[in-house]
Each structure stands twice: as structure tokens, then as C-alpha cells.
């Protein structure tokens, strides 16, 4: 397999996704999320997953504008 820019991105993305999945499943404790005046009890892995998806979406939006 030739290691080009596309393959490097796939490998790095796969490693990061694997690490994120491990992080999510090791954090199942319930925590209180306080945002402005709202307080919600959620599992920590759900907050991590939502943050990751939001970060990915913002990154895609910023990449499209370039």
C-alpha cells in the first residue's frame, strides 16, 4: 500500500475515532451539565459524544469556507 496524503488521513482518522470510542465507553458516570440556567443530568459519554460531533461539524463548516 502506497502511503499518500489520503491514506494518511484515513489512518489518523481511524486512530482518533478508536481513541474517542474508548474514551466514551470508559466514562459512563452520570454528571450534571450546567449551561446558562439549565441543569441536566446526563451520562458523561453522551456529553463527550455530543461535543465531538459538534466539533466535527464546526471543523467541516470552517473547512468548506476556505
PDB file of C-alpha atoms in Angstrom:
ATOM      1  CA  UNK A   1       0.000   0.000   0.000  1.00  0.00           C
ATOM      2  CA  UNK A   2       1.353   3.358  -1.016  1.00  0.00           C
ATOM      3  CA  UNK A   3       1.276   5.921   1.795  1.00  0.00           C
ATOM      4  CA  UNK A   4      -0.136   9.078   0.257  1.00  0.00           C
ATOM      5  CA  UNK A   5      -2.000  12.042   1.735  1.00  0.00           C
ATOM      6  CA  UNK A   6      -5.429  10.368   1.521  1.00  0.00           C
ATOM      7  CA  UNK A   7      -4.251   7.138   3.167  1.00  0.00           C
ATOM      8  CA  UNK A   8      -2.528   9.104   5.931  1.00  0.00           C
ATOM      9  CA  UNK A   9      -5.770  10.965   6.671  1.00  0.00           C
ATOM     10  CA  UNK A  10      -7.706   7.698   6.816  1.00  0.00           C
ATOM     11  CA  UNK A  11      -5.183   6.127   9.209  1.00  0.00           C
ATOM     12  CA  UNK A  12      -5.057   9.166  11.502  1.00  0.00           C
ATOM     13  CA  UNK A  13      -8.861   9.486  11.436  1.00  0.00           C
ATOM     14  CA  UNK A  14      -9.281   5.800  12.296  1.00  0.00           C
ATOM     15  CA  UNK A  15      -6.858   6.035  15.222  1.00  0.00           C
ATOM     16  CA  UNK A  16      -8.572   9.170  16.567  1.00  0.00           C
ATOM     17  CA  UNK A  17     -12.021   7.598  16.178  1.00  0.00           C
ATOM     18  CA  UNK A  18     -10.867   4.482  18.036  1.00  0.00           C
ATOM     19  CA  UNK A  19      -9.454   6.587  20.877  1.00  0.00           C
ATOM     20  CA  UNK A  20     -12.695   8.586  21.045  1.00  0.00           C
ATOM     21  CA  UNK A  21     -14.787   5.406  21.253  1.00  0.00           C
ATOM     22  CA  UNK A  22     -12.608   4.059  24.086  1.00  0.00           C
ATOM     23  CA  UNK A  23     -12.889   7.401  25.912  1.00  0.00           C
ATOM     24  CA  UNK A  24     -16.666   7.410  25.523  1.00  0.00           C
ATOM     25  CA  UNK A  25     -17.177   3.874  26.850  1.00  0.00           C
ATOM     26  CA  UNK A  26     -14.907   4.394  29.858  1.00  0.00           C
ATOM     27  CA  UNK A  27     -16.948   7.387  31.038  1.00  0.00           C
ATOM     28  CA  UNK A  28     -20.457   6.157  31.838  1.00  0.00           C
ATOM     29  CA  UNK A  29     -20.901   8.048  35.140  1.00  0.00           C
ATOM     30  CA  UNK A  30     -23.822  10.492  35.348  1.00  0.00           C
ATOM     31  CA  UNK A  31     -22.837  14.146  35.661  1.00  0.00           C
ATOM     32  CA  UNK A  32     -24.739  17.414  35.871  1.00  0.00           C
ATOM     33  CA  UNK A  33     -24.386  19.649  32.837  1.00  0.00           C
ATOM     34  CA  UNK A  34     -24.978  23.322  33.625  1.00  0.00           C
ATOM     35  CA  UNK A  35     -25.480  25.589  30.626  1.00  0.00           C
ATOM     36  CA  UNK A  36     -26.702  29.144  31.183  1.00  0.00           C
ATOM     37  CA  UNK A  37     -29.658  28.492  33.547  1.00  0.00           C
ATOM     38  CA  UNK A  38     -30.331  24.871  32.593  1.00  0.00           C
ATOM     39  CA  UNK A  39     -29.106  21.910  34.679  1.00  0.00           C
ATOM     40  CA  UNK A  40     -29.357  18.452  33.107  1.00  0.00           C
ATOM     41  CA  UNK A  41     -28.224  15.034  34.390  1.00  0.00           C
ATOM     42  CA  UNK A  42     -26.589  13.069  31.553  1.00  0.00           C
ATOM     43  CA  UNK A  43     -24.054  10.262  31.234  1.00  0.00           C
ATOM     44  CA  UNK A  44     -20.589  11.707  30.653  1.00  0.00           C
ATOM     45  CA  UNK A  45     -20.132   9.638  27.469  1.00  0.00           C
ATOM     46  CA  UNK A  46     -23.164  11.361  25.943  1.00  0.00           C
ATOM     47  CA  UNK A  47     -21.712  14.808  26.646  1.00  0.00           C
ATOM     48  CA  UNK A  48     -18.379  13.710  25.141  1.00  0.00           C
ATOM     49  CA  UNK A  49     -20.122  12.317  22.046  1.00  0.00           C
ATOM     50  CA  UNK A  50     -22.219  15.462  21.538  1.00  0.00           C
ATOM     51  CA  UNK A  51     -19.119  17.638  21.929  1.00  0.00           C
ATOM     52  CA  UNK A  52     -17.189  15.507  19.433  1.00  0.00           C
ATOM     53  CA  UNK A  53     -19.983  15.693  16.848  1.00  0.00           C
ATOM     54  CA  UNK A  54     -20.297  19.459  17.347  1.00  0.00           C
ATOM     55  CA  UNK A  55     -16.531  19.893  16.975  1.00  0.00           C
ATOM     56  CA  UNK A  56     -16.511  17.775  13.820  1.00  0.00           C
ATOM     57  CA  UNK A  57     -19.394  19.800  12.365  1.00  0.00           C
ATOM     58  CA  UNK A  58     -17.735  23.130  13.134  1.00  0.00           C
ATOM     59  CA  UNK A  59     -14.486  21.864  11.618  1.00  0.00           C
ATOM     60  CA  UNK A  60     -16.301  20.827   8.437  1.00  0.00           C
ATOM     61  CA  UNK A  61     -18.024  24.215   8.199  1.00  0.00           C
ATOM     62  CA  UNK A  62     -14.746  26.077   8.597  1.00  0.00           C
ATOM     63  CA  UNK A  63     -13.039  23.812   6.053  1.00  0.00           C
ATOM     64  CA  UNK A  64     -15.777  24.420   3.458  1.00  0.00           C
ATOM     65  CA  UNK A  65     -15.290  28.198   3.643  1.00  0.00           C
ATOM     66  CA  UNK A  66     -11.591  28.010   2.749  1.00  0.00           C
TER      67      UNK A  66
END
